[in-house]
XYZ file of N, CA and C in Angstrom:
414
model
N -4.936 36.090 -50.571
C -4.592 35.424 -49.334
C -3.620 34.260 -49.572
N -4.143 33.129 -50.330
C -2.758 32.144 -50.674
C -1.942 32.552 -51.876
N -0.787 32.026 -51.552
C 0.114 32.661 -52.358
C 0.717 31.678 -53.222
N 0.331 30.266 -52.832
C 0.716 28.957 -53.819
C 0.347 27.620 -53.223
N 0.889 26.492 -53.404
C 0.649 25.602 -53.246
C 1.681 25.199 -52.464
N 1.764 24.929 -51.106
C 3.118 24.637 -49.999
C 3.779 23.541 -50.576
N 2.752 22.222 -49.829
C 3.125 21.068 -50.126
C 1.808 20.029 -50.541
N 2.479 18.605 -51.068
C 1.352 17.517 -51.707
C 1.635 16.759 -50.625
N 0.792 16.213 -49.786
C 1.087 14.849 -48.558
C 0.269 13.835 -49.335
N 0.943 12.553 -49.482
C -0.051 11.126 -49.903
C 0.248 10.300 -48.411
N -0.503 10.003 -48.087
C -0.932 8.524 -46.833
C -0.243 7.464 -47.869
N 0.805 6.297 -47.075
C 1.559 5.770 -47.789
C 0.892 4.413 -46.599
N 0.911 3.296 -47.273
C 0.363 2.096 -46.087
C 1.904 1.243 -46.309
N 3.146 1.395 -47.382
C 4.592 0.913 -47.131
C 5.318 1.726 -47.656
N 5.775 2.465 -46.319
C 7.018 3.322 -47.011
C 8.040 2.822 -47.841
N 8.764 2.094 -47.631
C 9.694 1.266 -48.148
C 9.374 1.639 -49.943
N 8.121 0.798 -50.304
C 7.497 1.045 -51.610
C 7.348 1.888 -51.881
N 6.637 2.462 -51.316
C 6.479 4.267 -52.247
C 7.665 4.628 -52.292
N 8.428 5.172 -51.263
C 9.568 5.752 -51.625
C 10.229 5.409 -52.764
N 10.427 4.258 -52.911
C 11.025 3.440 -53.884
C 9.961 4.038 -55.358
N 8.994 3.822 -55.459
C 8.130 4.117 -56.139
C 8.620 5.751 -56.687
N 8.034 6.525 -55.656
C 8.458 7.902 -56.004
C 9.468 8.371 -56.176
N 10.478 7.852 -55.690
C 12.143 8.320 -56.165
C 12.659 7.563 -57.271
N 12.898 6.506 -57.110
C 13.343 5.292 -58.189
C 12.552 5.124 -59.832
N 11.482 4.978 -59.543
C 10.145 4.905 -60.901
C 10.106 6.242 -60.892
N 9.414 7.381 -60.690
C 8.817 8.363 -61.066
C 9.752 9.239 -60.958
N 11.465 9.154 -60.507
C 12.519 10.443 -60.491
C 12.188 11.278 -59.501
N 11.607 11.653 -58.490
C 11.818 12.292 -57.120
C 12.653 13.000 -56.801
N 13.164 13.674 -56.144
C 14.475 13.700 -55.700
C 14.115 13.514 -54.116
N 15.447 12.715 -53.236
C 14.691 12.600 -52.053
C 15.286 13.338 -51.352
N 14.808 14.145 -49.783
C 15.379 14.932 -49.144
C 15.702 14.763 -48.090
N 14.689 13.934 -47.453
C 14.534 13.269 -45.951
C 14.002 12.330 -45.439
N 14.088 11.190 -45.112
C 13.386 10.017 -44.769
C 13.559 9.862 -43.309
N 12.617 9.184 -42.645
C 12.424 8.950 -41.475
C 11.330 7.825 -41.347
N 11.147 6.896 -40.073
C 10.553 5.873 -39.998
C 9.287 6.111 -40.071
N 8.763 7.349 -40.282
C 6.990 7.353 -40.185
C 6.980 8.186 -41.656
N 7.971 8.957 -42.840
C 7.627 9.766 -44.097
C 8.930 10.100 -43.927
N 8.548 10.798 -45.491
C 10.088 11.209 -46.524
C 9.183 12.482 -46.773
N 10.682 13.464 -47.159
C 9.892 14.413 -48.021
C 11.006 14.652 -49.248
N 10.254 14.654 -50.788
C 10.611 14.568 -51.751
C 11.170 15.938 -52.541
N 11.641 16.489 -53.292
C 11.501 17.647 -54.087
C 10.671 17.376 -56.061
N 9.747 17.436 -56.249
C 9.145 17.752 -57.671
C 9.529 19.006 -58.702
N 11.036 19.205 -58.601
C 10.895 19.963 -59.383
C 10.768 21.707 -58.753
N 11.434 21.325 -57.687
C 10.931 22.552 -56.711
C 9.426 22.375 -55.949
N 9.234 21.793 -55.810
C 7.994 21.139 -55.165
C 7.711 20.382 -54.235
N 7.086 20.595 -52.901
C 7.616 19.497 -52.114
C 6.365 18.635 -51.844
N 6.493 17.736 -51.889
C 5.881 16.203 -51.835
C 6.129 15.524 -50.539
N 5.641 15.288 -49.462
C 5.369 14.131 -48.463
C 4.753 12.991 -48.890
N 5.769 12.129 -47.858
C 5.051 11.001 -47.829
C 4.960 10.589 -46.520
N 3.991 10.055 -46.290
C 3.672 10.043 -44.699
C 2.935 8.213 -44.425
N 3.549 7.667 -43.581
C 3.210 6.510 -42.843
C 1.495 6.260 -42.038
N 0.984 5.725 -42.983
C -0.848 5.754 -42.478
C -1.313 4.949 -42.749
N -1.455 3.996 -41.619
C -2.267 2.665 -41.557
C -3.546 2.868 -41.944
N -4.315 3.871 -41.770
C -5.394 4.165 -42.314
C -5.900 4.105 -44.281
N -4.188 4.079 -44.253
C -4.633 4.332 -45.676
C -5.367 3.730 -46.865
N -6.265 4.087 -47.501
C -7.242 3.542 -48.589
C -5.779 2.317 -49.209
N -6.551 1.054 -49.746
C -6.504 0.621 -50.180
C -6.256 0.181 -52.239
N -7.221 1.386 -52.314
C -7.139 1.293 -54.110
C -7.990 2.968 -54.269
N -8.177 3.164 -55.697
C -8.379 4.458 -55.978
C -9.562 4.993 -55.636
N -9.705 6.138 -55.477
C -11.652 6.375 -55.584
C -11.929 6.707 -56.803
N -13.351 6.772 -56.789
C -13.574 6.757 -57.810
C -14.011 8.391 -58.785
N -13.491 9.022 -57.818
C -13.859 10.278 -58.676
C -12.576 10.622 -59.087
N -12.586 11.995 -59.776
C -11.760 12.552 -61.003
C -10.162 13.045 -60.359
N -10.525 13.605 -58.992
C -9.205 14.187 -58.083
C -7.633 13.637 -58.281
N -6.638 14.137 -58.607
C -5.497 13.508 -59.086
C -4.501 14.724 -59.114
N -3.274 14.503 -59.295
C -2.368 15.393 -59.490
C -1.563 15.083 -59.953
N -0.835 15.990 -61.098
C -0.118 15.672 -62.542
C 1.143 16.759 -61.990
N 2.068 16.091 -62.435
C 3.333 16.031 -62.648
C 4.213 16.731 -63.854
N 4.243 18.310 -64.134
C 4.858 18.121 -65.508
C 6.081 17.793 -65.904
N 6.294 17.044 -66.650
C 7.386 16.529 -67.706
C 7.352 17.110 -69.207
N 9.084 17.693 -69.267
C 9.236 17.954 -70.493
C 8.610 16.808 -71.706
N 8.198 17.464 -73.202
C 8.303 16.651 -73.887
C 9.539 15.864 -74.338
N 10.401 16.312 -74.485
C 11.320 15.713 -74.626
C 11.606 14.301 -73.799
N 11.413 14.193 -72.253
C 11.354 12.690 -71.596
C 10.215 12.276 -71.694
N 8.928 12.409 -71.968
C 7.885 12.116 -71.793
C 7.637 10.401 -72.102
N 7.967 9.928 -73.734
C 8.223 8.839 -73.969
C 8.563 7.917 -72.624
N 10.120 8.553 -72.614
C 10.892 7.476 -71.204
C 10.174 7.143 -70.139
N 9.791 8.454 -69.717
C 9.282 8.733 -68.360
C 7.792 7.728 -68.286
N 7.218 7.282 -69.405
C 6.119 6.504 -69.271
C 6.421 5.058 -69.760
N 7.240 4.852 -70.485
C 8.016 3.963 -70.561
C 8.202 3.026 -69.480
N 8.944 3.533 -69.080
C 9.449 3.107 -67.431
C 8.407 3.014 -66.431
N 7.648 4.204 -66.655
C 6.063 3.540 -65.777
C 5.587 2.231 -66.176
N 5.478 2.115 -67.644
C 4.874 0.577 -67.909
C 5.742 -0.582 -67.501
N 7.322 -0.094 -67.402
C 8.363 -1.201 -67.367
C 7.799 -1.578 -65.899
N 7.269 -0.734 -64.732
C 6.957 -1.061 -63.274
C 5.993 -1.647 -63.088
N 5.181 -2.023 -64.287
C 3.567 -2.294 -64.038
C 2.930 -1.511 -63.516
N 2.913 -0.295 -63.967
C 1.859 1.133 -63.137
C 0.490 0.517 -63.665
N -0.591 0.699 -63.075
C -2.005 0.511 -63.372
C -2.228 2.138 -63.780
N -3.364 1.616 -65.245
C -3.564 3.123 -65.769
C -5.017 3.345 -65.430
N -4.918 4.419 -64.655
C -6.455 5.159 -64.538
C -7.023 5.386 -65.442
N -7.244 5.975 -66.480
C -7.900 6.686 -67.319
C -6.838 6.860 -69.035
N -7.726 6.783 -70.393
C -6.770 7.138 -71.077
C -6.601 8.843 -71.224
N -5.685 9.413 -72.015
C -5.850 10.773 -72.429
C -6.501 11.266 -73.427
N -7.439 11.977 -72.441
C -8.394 13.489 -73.353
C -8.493 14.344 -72.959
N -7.344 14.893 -72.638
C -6.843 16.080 -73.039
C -5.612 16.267 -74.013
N -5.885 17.506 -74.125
C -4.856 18.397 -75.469
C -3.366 18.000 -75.052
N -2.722 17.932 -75.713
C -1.258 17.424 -75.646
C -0.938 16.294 -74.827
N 0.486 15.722 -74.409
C 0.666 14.109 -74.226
C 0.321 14.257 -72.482
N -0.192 12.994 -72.284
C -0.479 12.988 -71.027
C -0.387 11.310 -70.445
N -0.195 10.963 -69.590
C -0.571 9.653 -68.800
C -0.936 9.619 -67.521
N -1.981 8.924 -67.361
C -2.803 8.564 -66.084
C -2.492 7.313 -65.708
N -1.822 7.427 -64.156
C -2.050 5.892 -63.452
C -1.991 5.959 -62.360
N -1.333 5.379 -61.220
C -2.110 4.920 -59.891
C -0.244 4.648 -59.634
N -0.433 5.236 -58.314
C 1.181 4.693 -57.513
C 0.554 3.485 -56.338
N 1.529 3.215 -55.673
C 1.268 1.928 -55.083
C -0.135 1.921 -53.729
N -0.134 3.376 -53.588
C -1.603 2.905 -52.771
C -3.416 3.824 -53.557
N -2.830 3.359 -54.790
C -3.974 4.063 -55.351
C -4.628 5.528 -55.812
N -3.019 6.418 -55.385
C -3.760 7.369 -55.510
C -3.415 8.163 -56.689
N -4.443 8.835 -57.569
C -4.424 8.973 -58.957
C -3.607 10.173 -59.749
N -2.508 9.522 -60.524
C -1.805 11.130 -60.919
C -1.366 10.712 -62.266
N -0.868 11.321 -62.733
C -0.377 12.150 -64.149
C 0.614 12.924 -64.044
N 1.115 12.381 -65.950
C 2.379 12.985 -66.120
C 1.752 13.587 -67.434
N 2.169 14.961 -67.604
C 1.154 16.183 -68.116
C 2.190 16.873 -68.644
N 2.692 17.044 -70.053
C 3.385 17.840 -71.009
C 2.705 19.498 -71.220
N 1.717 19.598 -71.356
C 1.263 20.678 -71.722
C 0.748 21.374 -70.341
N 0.949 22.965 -70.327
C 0.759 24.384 -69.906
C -0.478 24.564 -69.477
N -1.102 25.271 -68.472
C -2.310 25.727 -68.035
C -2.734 27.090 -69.286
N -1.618 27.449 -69.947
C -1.858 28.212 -71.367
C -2.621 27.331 -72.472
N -1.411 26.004 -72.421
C -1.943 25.489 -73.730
C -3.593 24.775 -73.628
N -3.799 24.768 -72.357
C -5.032 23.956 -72.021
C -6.195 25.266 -72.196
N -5.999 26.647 -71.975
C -6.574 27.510 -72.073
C -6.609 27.834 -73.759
N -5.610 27.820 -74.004
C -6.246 27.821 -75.861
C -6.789 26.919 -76.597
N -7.017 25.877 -75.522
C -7.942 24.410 -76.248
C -9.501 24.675 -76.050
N -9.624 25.222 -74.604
C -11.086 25.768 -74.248
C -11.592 27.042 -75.044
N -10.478 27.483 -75.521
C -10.917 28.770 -76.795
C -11.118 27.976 -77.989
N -10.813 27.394 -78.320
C -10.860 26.817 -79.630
C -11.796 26.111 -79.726
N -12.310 25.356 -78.626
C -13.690 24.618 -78.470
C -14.326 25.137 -77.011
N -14.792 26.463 -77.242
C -15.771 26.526 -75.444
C -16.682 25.806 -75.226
N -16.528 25.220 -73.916
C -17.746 24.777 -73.687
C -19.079 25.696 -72.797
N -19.733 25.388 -72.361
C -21.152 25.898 -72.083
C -20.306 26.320 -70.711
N -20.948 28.320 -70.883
C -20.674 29.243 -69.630
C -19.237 29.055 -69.415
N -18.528 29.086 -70.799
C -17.081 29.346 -70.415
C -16.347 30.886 -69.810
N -15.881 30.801 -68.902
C -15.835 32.409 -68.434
C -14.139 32.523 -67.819
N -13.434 33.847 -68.691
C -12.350 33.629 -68.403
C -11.593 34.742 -67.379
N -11.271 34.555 -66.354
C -10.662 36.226 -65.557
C -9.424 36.488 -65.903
N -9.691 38.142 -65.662
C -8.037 38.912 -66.066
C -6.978 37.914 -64.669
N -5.613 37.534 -65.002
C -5.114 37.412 -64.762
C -3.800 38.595 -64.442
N -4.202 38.820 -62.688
C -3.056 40.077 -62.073
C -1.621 40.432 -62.860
Protein backbone atom coordinates (compact mmCIF):
# COMPACT_ATOMS: atom_id res chain seq x y z
CA UNK A 1 0.00 0.00 0.00
CA UNK A 2 2.72 2.82 0.78
CA UNK A 3 5.10 3.24 -1.56
CA UNK A 4 7.60 5.67 0.45
CA UNK A 5 7.95 8.35 2.52
CA UNK A 6 6.16 11.73 0.82
CA UNK A 7 7.22 14.31 3.05
CA UNK A 8 8.95 15.33 6.82
CA UNK A 9 6.74 18.49 8.31
CA UNK A 10 8.53 20.06 11.66
CA UNK A 11 6.15 22.82 13.60
CA UNK A 12 8.61 25.75 13.50
CA UNK A 13 7.64 28.55 16.50
CA UNK A 14 10.37 31.21 14.09
CA UNK A 15 10.48 30.76 10.70
CA UNK A 16 12.98 33.21 10.04
CA UNK A 17 15.38 30.75 12.30
CA UNK A 18 14.74 27.57 11.16
CA UNK A 19 14.88 28.36 7.77
CA UNK A 20 18.03 29.88 8.35
CA UNK A 21 18.86 26.90 10.44
CA UNK A 22 17.85 24.34 7.81
CA UNK A 23 19.18 25.91 4.72
CA UNK A 24 22.22 27.91 5.92
CA UNK A 25 23.63 25.37 8.96
CA UNK A 26 22.40 22.05 7.86
CA UNK A 27 22.64 22.71 3.63
CA UNK A 28 18.87 22.40 2.62
CA UNK A 29 18.16 23.37 -0.48
CA UNK A 30 15.25 25.83 -0.40
CA UNK A 31 12.26 25.71 -2.73
CA UNK A 32 9.54 27.84 -1.43
CA UNK A 33 8.93 30.13 1.34
CA UNK A 34 5.92 31.81 2.35
CA UNK A 35 4.75 33.71 5.54
CA UNK A 36 3.27 30.67 7.40
CA UNK A 37 6.37 27.57 5.87
CA UNK A 38 9.04 26.77 3.36
CA UNK A 39 9.46 23.67 1.70
CA UNK A 40 13.03 22.36 1.49
CA UNK A 41 14.62 19.57 -0.83
CA UNK A 42 16.99 16.74 1.36
CA UNK A 43 18.55 15.31 -1.17
CA UNK A 44 15.48 14.55 -3.13
CA UNK A 45 13.43 14.69 -0.16
CA UNK A 46 11.00 17.00 0.79
CA UNK A 47 11.01 18.63 4.15
CA UNK A 48 8.35 21.31 5.43
CA UNK A 49 8.49 23.72 7.55
CA UNK A 50 5.45 25.02 8.83
CA UNK A 51 4.56 28.17 11.17
CA UNK A 52 3.00 26.74 14.73
CA UNK A 53 2.49 28.66 17.64
CA UNK A 54 1.68 25.59 19.22
CA UNK A 55 4.92 24.44 18.93
CA UNK A 56 6.83 22.42 21.79
CA UNK A 57 9.29 24.29 23.22
CA UNK A 58 12.42 21.80 23.77
CA UNK A 59 12.82 18.02 22.98
CA UNK A 60 10.81 15.05 24.28
CA UNK A 61 12.04 12.81 25.79
CA UNK A 62 11.78 9.70 23.93
CA UNK A 63 14.01 8.15 21.17
CA UNK A 64 11.85 9.52 17.82
CA UNK A 65 14.23 11.55 15.50
CA UNK A 66 15.20 11.64 11.95
CA UNK A 67 18.66 11.33 10.40
CA UNK A 68 19.87 12.84 7.52
CA UNK A 69 22.42 10.89 5.38
CA UNK A 70 25.70 12.47 4.68
CA UNK A 71 28.48 11.21 2.69
CA UNK A 72 31.55 10.24 4.63
CA UNK A 73 33.52 12.21 2.97
CA UNK A 74 31.61 15.74 4.46
CA UNK A 75 30.72 14.25 7.53
CA UNK A 76 33.66 15.92 9.56
CA UNK A 77 32.47 19.51 8.02
CA UNK A 78 29.02 18.94 8.14
CA UNK A 79 29.31 18.53 12.08
CA UNK A 80 31.81 20.85 12.35
CA UNK A 81 29.73 23.56 11.40
CA UNK A 82 26.94 22.16 13.55
CA UNK A 83 29.22 22.81 16.57
CA UNK A 84 30.43 26.19 14.91
CA UNK A 85 26.22 27.08 15.42
CA UNK A 86 26.04 25.88 18.90
CA UNK A 87 23.73 22.84 17.98
CA UNK A 88 22.75 21.16 21.39
CA UNK A 89 23.66 17.40 21.26
CA UNK A 90 21.00 14.89 22.08
CA UNK A 91 22.59 11.83 22.58
CA UNK A 92 26.24 10.50 21.88
CA UNK A 93 26.82 7.74 19.07
CA UNK A 94 26.04 4.00 19.46
CA UNK A 95 25.61 3.04 16.61
CA UNK A 96 27.88 1.35 13.92
CA UNK A 97 29.56 3.89 11.76
CA UNK A 98 29.84 7.95 12.17
CA UNK A 99 26.86 9.53 13.37
CA UNK A 100 25.71 12.88 15.24
CA UNK A 101 22.77 13.65 17.32
CA UNK A 102 21.38 17.13 18.09
CA UNK A 103 18.42 19.33 18.31
CA UNK A 104 17.50 22.23 15.62
CA UNK A 105 16.08 25.35 16.98
CA UNK A 106 12.73 24.09 18.32
CA UNK A 107 13.91 20.90 19.75
CA UNK A 108 13.26 18.50 17.54
CA UNK A 109 15.69 15.51 17.47
CA UNK A 110 17.81 14.47 14.34
CA UNK A 111 20.94 13.11 12.98
CA UNK A 112 23.46 13.11 10.57
CA UNK A 113 23.97 9.26 9.77
CA UNK A 114 26.92 7.99 7.36
CA UNK A 115 26.06 4.48 7.32
CA UNK A 116 23.27 2.25 5.19
CA UNK A 117 20.16 0.44 6.50
CA UNK A 118 22.66 -2.57 5.01
CA UNK A 119 25.47 -1.60 7.05
CA UNK A 120 23.25 -1.38 10.19
CA UNK A 121 21.82 -4.83 9.18
CA UNK A 122 25.25 -6.49 9.18
CA UNK A 123 25.91 -5.03 12.66
CA UNK A 124 22.65 -6.84 14.01
CA UNK A 125 24.20 -10.05 12.32
CA UNK A 126 27.28 -9.78 13.83
CA UNK A 127 25.83 -9.16 17.25
CA UNK A 128 21.87 -10.38 17.31
CA UNK A 129 20.07 -9.39 19.72
CA UNK A 130 17.13 -11.33 21.46
CA UNK A 131 14.21 -12.51 18.72
CA UNK A 132 16.15 -11.02 15.97
CA UNK A 133 14.00 -11.78 12.86
CA UNK A 134 14.88 -10.83 9.40
CA UNK A 135 12.23 -10.65 6.14
CA UNK A 136 12.89 -11.47 2.50
CA UNK A 137 13.15 -8.27 1.01
CA UNK A 138 10.75 -8.01 -2.56
Amino acid sequence: MVSGINHVTFAVRDLDRSFHFYTVILGLRPVARWYKGAYLDAGGHWVCLNLDPETKSGPLGEYTHLAFTVPASVFEAAVSRLRAAQVQVWQKNKSPGDSFDFLDPDGHKLELYVATQQDRLKALLNNPPKELMLFPIP
